[in-house]
Structures are given as C-alpha cells and as structure tokens.
PDB file of C-alpha atoms in Angstrom:
ATOM      1  CA  LYS A 297      11.910 -18.546   7.014  1.00 94.00           C
ATOM      2  CA  ALA A 298      13.147 -15.368   7.510  1.00 95.00           C
ATOM      3  CA  LEU A 299      10.758 -12.344   5.996  1.00 94.00           C
ATOM      4  CA  ASP A 300      12.919  -9.685   7.000  1.00 95.00           C
ATOM      5  CA  GLY A 301      15.480  -9.034   9.338  1.00 96.00           C
ATOM      6  CA  LYS A 302      19.293  -6.965  10.905  1.00 96.00           C
ATOM      7  CA  ILE A 303      21.472  -8.911  12.552  1.00 96.00           C
ATOM      8  CA  GLY A 304      21.128  -7.990  16.249  1.00 96.00           C
ATOM      9  CA  GLU A 305      18.088  -5.381  15.540  1.00 97.00           C
ATOM     10  CA  TYR A 306      15.271  -7.371  14.806  1.00 97.00           C
ATOM     11  CA  ILE A 307      13.783 -10.622  13.146  1.00 97.00           C
ATOM     12  CA  ILE A 308      10.396 -11.395  11.567  1.00 97.00           C
ATOM     13  CA  THR A 309      10.171 -15.606  11.049  1.00 98.00           C
ATOM     14  CA  LEU A 310       7.318 -18.007   9.289  1.00 97.00           C
ATOM     15  CA  ARG A 311       6.767 -21.129   9.245  1.00 98.00           C
ATOM     16  CA  ARG A 312       4.150 -23.587   7.564  1.00 97.00           C
ATOM     17  CA  LEU A 313       2.552 -26.794   8.501  1.00 97.00           C
ATOM     18  CA  GLY A 314       0.227 -27.474   6.291  1.00 93.00           C
ATOM     19  CA  GLU A 315      -1.770 -24.525   5.423  1.00 91.00           C
ATOM     20  CA  THR A 316      -1.912 -22.895   8.597  1.00 96.00           C
ATOM     21  CA  TRP A 317       1.017 -20.495   8.793  1.00 98.00           C
ATOM     22  CA  TYR A 318       2.671 -19.357  12.241  1.00 98.00           C
ATOM     23  CA  VAL A 319       4.337 -15.913  12.111  1.00 98.00           C
ATOM     24  CA  GLY A 320       6.740 -14.321  14.519  1.00 98.00           C
ATOM     25  CA  GLY A 321       8.973 -11.182  15.338  1.00 98.00           C
ATOM     26  CA  LEU A 322      11.118 -10.090  17.893  1.00 97.00           C
ATOM     27  CA  THR A 323      13.037  -6.544  18.373  1.00 97.00           C
ATOM     28  CA  ASP A 324      15.878  -5.169  20.741  1.00 97.00           C
ATOM     29  CA  TRP A 325      15.575  -2.337  22.522  1.00 96.00           C
ATOM     30  CA  THR A 326      14.530   0.080  19.971  1.00 97.00           C
ATOM     31  CA  PRO A 327      10.692   0.569  19.540  1.00 97.00           C
ATOM     32  CA  ARG A 328       9.702  -0.394  15.785  1.00 96.00           C
ATOM     33  CA  ASP A 329       6.861   0.027  13.207  1.00 97.00           C
ATOM     34  CA  LEU A 330       6.493  -3.396  11.072  1.00 95.00           C
ATOM     35  CA  SER A 331       4.142  -3.915   7.897  1.00 96.00           C
ATOM     36  CA  ILE A 332       4.056  -7.757   7.026  1.00 96.00           C
ATOM     37  CA  ASN A 333       3.263  -8.724   3.439  1.00 96.00           C
ATOM     38  CA  LEU A 334       0.616 -11.622   3.337  1.00 97.00           C
ATOM     39  CA  SER A 335       1.440 -12.567  -0.281  1.00 96.00           C
ATOM     40  CA  PHE A 336       3.421 -15.880   0.800  1.00 96.00           C
ATOM     41  CA  LEU A 337      -0.381 -16.921   2.072  1.00 95.00           C
ATOM     42  CA  GLY A 338      -2.480 -19.271  -0.583  1.00 90.00           C
ATOM     43  CA  LYS A 339      -5.764 -18.170  -2.378  1.00 94.00           C
ATOM     44  CA  GLY A 340      -8.464 -17.308   0.066  1.00 96.00           C
ATOM     45  CA  ASN A 341      -8.960 -15.907   2.822  1.00 97.00           C
ATOM     46  CA  TYR A 342      -7.328 -17.163   6.567  1.00 98.00           C
ATOM     47  CA  LYS A 343      -7.899 -16.418   9.986  1.00 98.00           C
ATOM     48  CA  ALA A 344      -4.860 -14.510  11.578  1.00 98.00           C
ATOM     49  CA  THR A 345      -4.841 -15.090  15.142  1.00 98.00           C
ATOM     50  CA  LEU A 346      -2.027 -12.592  16.391  1.00 98.00           C
ATOM     51  CA  PHE A 347      -0.902 -12.272  19.884  1.00 98.00           C
ATOM     52  CA  LYS A 348       1.373  -8.288  19.931  1.00 97.00           C
ATOM     53  CA  ASP A 349       2.749  -5.854  22.320  1.00 96.00           C
ATOM     54  CA  GLY A 350      -0.233  -3.853  24.241  1.00 93.00           C
ATOM     55  CA  LYS A 351       0.009  -0.537  24.908  1.00 93.00           C
ATOM     56  CA  ASN A 352       1.969  -0.273  27.927  1.00 93.00           C
ATOM     57  CA  ALA A 353       4.046  -3.160  26.906  1.00 91.00           C
ATOM     58  CA  HIS A 354       7.634  -0.785  27.783  1.00 90.00           C
ATOM     59  CA  ARG A 355       6.449  -0.855  30.752  1.00 90.00           C
ATOM     60  CA  VAL A 356       4.965  -4.092  31.689  1.00 89.00           C
ATOM     61  CA  GLY A 357       6.639  -6.804  29.680  1.00 84.00           C
ATOM     62  CA  ARG A 358       3.496  -8.627  30.092  1.00 89.00           C
ATOM     63  CA  ASP A 359       0.871  -6.207  29.021  1.00 93.00           C
ATOM     64  CA  TYR A 360      -0.178  -7.696  25.104  1.00 95.00           C
ATOM     65  CA  LYS A 361      -3.036  -7.617  22.985  1.00 96.00           C
ATOM     66  CA  LYS A 362      -4.734 -10.313  21.135  1.00 98.00           C
ATOM     67  CA  GLU A 363      -6.738  -9.491  17.802  1.00 97.00           C
ATOM     68  CA  GLU A 364      -8.423 -11.766  15.347  1.00 98.00           C
ATOM     69  CA  LEU A 365      -8.497 -10.836  11.878  1.00 96.00           C
ATOM     70  CA  THR A 366      -9.644 -12.334   8.179  1.00 98.00           C
ATOM     71  CA  VAL A 367      -6.538 -11.488   5.974  1.00 98.00           C
ATOM     72  CA  ASN A 368      -5.872 -12.398   2.280  1.00 97.00           C
ATOM     73  CA  ALA A 369      -2.709 -12.768   0.673  1.00 97.00           C
ATOM     74  CA  SER A 370      -2.845  -8.923  -0.504  1.00 97.00           C
ATOM     75  CA  SER A 371      -3.484  -7.894   2.720  1.00 97.00           C
ATOM     76  CA  THR A 372      -0.479  -6.298   5.203  1.00 97.00           C
ATOM     77  CA  GLN A 373      -0.091  -6.557   8.439  1.00 97.00           C
ATOM     78  CA  ALA A 374       0.884  -3.314  10.525  1.00 96.00           C
ATOM     79  CA  ILE A 375       2.790  -3.658  13.789  1.00 96.00           C
ATOM     80  CA  HIS A 376       3.878  -2.097  16.436  1.00 96.00           C
ATOM     81  CA  LEU A 377       6.961  -3.684  18.437  1.00 97.00           C
ATOM     82  CA  ALA A 378       7.566  -2.155  21.492  1.00 97.00           C
ATOM     83  CA  PRO A 379      11.233  -1.943  22.828  1.00 96.00           C
ATOM     84  CA  GLY A 380      12.441  -5.885  23.587  1.00 95.00           C
ATOM     85  CA  GLY A 381       9.079  -6.592  22.396  1.00 96.00           C
ATOM     86  CA  GLY A 382       7.913  -9.404  19.566  1.00 97.00           C
ATOM     87  CA  PHE A 383       3.843 -10.875  18.610  1.00 98.00           C
ATOM     88  CA  ALA A 384       3.493 -13.995  17.081  1.00 98.00           C
ATOM     89  CA  MET A 385       0.812 -14.771  14.664  1.00 98.00           C
ATOM     90  CA  LYS A 386      -1.100 -17.765  13.093  1.00 98.00           C
ATOM     91  CA  LEU A 387      -2.753 -18.069  10.083  1.00 98.00           C
ATOM     92  CA  GLU A 388      -5.949 -20.598   9.683  1.00 98.00           C
ATOM     93  CA  LYS A 389      -7.647 -21.343   6.412  1.00 95.00           C
ATOM     94  CA  ALA A 390     -11.302 -19.953   6.504  1.00 91.00           C
ATOM     95  CA  ASN A 391     -13.801 -22.437   5.521  1.00 74.00           C
TER      96      ASN A 391
END
C-alpha cells in the first residue's frame, strides 16, 4: 500500500505480514523531511527497527543510522531523507 508520494519525486509504502509491518521510502535528488503517521498499527506497543540516512549520506551513499524505538498507533515518526536517499522500518508487536 502506498502511504504517501508524488510520481517522480518520492514514495512511502507499507506492507504487513501477520502483526509485523514493513515501511519503506525513497526520494529523488531532493532532500526531504517526512512525518509518518503510524495510526495503521493495531492496539498496543510495537518495536520499531529503523534504518535511515546518516549524517553524511548526501556525500557517502553507504552512510546510514540504525535506531530502535517503541511506538504505537498514536505515534508519528520524523525521518530526514538525503538526496537520493531512503529508509526502511520494521514494526513488530511488543510483548
């Protein structure tokens, strides 16, 4: 499912397998600051594992940062995309 995007500029997609969600996004050569609404999540907390562009990703494409967070359906996640960058996030139901 596409969450957000504009043809030729950027896209954010999501996919679910059981109670695990996968969210990913890409941008063209324009840096972007996005806010992802996580209201699609079910009740309870989720463990989010996020891989996103690092501080120097605009110069070194392999620069990334990994974060682990606890989120829920009322959360929003701010993500900065470097030029030509992207992100991937896995959301797993917390015990």
